mmCIF file of C-alpha atoms in Angstrom:
data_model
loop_
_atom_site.group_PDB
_atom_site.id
_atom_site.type_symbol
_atom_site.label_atom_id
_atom_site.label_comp_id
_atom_site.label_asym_id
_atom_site.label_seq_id
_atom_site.Cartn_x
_atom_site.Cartn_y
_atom_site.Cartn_z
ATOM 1 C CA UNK A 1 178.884 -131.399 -49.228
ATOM 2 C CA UNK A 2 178.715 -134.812 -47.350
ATOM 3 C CA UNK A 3 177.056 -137.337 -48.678
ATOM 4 C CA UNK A 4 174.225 -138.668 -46.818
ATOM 5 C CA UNK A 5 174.787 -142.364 -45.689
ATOM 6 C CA UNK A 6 171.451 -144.546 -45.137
ATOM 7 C CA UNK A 7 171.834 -147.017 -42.554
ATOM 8 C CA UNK A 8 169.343 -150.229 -42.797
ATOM 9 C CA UNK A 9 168.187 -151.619 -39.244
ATOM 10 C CA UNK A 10 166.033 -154.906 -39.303
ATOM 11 C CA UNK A 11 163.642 -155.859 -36.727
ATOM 12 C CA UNK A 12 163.716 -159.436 -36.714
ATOM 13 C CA UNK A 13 161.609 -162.414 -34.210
ATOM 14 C CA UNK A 14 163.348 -163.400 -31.456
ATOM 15 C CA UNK A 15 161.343 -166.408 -30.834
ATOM 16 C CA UNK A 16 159.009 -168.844 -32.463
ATOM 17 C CA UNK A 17 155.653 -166.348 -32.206
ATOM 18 C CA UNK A 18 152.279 -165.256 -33.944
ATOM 19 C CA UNK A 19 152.273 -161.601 -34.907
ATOM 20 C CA UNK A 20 149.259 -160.123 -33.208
ATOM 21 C CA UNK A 21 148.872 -156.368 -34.105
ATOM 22 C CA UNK A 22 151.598 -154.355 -36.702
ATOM 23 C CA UNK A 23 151.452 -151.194 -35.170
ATOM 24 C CA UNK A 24 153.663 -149.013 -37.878
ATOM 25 C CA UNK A 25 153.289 -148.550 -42.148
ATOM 26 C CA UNK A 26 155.950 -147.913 -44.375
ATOM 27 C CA UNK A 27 157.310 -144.639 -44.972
ATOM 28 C CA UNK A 28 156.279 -143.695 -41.264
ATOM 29 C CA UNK A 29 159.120 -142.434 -38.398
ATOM 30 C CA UNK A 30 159.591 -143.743 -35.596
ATOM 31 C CA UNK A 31 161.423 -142.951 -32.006
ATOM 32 C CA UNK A 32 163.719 -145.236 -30.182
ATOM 33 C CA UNK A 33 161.485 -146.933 -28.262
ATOM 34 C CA UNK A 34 158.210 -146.999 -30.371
ATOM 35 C CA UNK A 35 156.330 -149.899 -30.762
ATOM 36 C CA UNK A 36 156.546 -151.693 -34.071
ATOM 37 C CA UNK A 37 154.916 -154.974 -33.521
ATOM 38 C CA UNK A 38 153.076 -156.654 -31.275
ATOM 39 C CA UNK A 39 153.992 -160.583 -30.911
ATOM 40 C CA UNK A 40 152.705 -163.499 -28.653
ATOM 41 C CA UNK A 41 154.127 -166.533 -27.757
ATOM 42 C CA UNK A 42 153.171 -168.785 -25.108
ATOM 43 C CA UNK A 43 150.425 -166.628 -24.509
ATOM 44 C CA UNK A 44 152.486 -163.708 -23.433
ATOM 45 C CA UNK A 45 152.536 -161.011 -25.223
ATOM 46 C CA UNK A 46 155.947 -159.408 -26.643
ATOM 47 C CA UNK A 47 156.416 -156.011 -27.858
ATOM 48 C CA UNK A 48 158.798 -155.921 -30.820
ATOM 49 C CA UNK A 49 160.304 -152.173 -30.474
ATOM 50 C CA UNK A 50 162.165 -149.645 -32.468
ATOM 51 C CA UNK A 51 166.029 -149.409 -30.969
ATOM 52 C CA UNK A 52 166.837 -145.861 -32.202
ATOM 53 C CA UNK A 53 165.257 -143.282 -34.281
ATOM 54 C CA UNK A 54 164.395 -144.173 -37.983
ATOM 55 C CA UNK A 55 161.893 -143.989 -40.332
ATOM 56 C CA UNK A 56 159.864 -147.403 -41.319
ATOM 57 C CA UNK A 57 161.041 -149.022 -44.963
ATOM 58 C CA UNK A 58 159.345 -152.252 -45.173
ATOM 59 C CA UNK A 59 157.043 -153.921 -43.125
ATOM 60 C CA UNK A 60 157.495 -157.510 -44.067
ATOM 61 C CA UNK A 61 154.629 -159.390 -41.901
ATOM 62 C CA UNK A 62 151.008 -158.953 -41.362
ATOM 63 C CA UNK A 63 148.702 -159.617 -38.101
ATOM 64 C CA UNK A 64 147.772 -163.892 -38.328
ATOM 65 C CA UNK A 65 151.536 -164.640 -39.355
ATOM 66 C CA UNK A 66 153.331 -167.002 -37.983
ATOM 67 C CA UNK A 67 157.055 -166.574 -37.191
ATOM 68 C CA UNK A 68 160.715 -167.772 -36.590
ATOM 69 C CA UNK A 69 163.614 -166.899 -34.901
ATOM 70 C CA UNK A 70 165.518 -164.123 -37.337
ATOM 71 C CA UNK A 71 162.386 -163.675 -39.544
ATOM 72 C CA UNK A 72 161.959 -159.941 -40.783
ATOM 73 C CA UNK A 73 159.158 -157.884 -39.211
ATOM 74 C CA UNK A 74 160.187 -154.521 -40.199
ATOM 75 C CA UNK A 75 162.947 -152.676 -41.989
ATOM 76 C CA UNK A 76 164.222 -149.755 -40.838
ATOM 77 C CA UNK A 77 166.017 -146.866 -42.543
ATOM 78 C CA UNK A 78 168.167 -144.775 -40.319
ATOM 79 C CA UNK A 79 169.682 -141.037 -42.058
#
């Protein structure tokens, strides 16, 4: 039997921004492409989405929080 190898994907700010809505909870899966948070910036809003198929580990911010560049938003656990 093969072993089963968990891969860890973080979703991490790309910009000095206020999270606005966290759309996903731990433990739930996700397609590439799914939103997983909702940032804005500048007043634009930025869509934070998943890039591949995984299921959520962590979700390391809530809606009000401020953020940096590289911050964690969300973990992701790809099988």
């Amino acid at each position: 039997m093969t072993p089963v190898r968990d891969i860890t994907v973080r979703a991490e700010a790309d910009l000095v921004a206020q999270v606005l809505e966290v759309r996903v909870v731990a433990g739930q899966p996700v397609a590439a492409g799914d939103e997983l948070v909702l940032l804005e910036s500048m007043k634009m809003e930025i869509p934070v989405l998943a890039e591949r198929a995984a299921t959520v580990a962590e979700v390391a911010v809530a809606a009000g929080a401020a953020v940096q560049p590289g911050d964690l938003l969300v973990l992701l656990r790809e099988r």
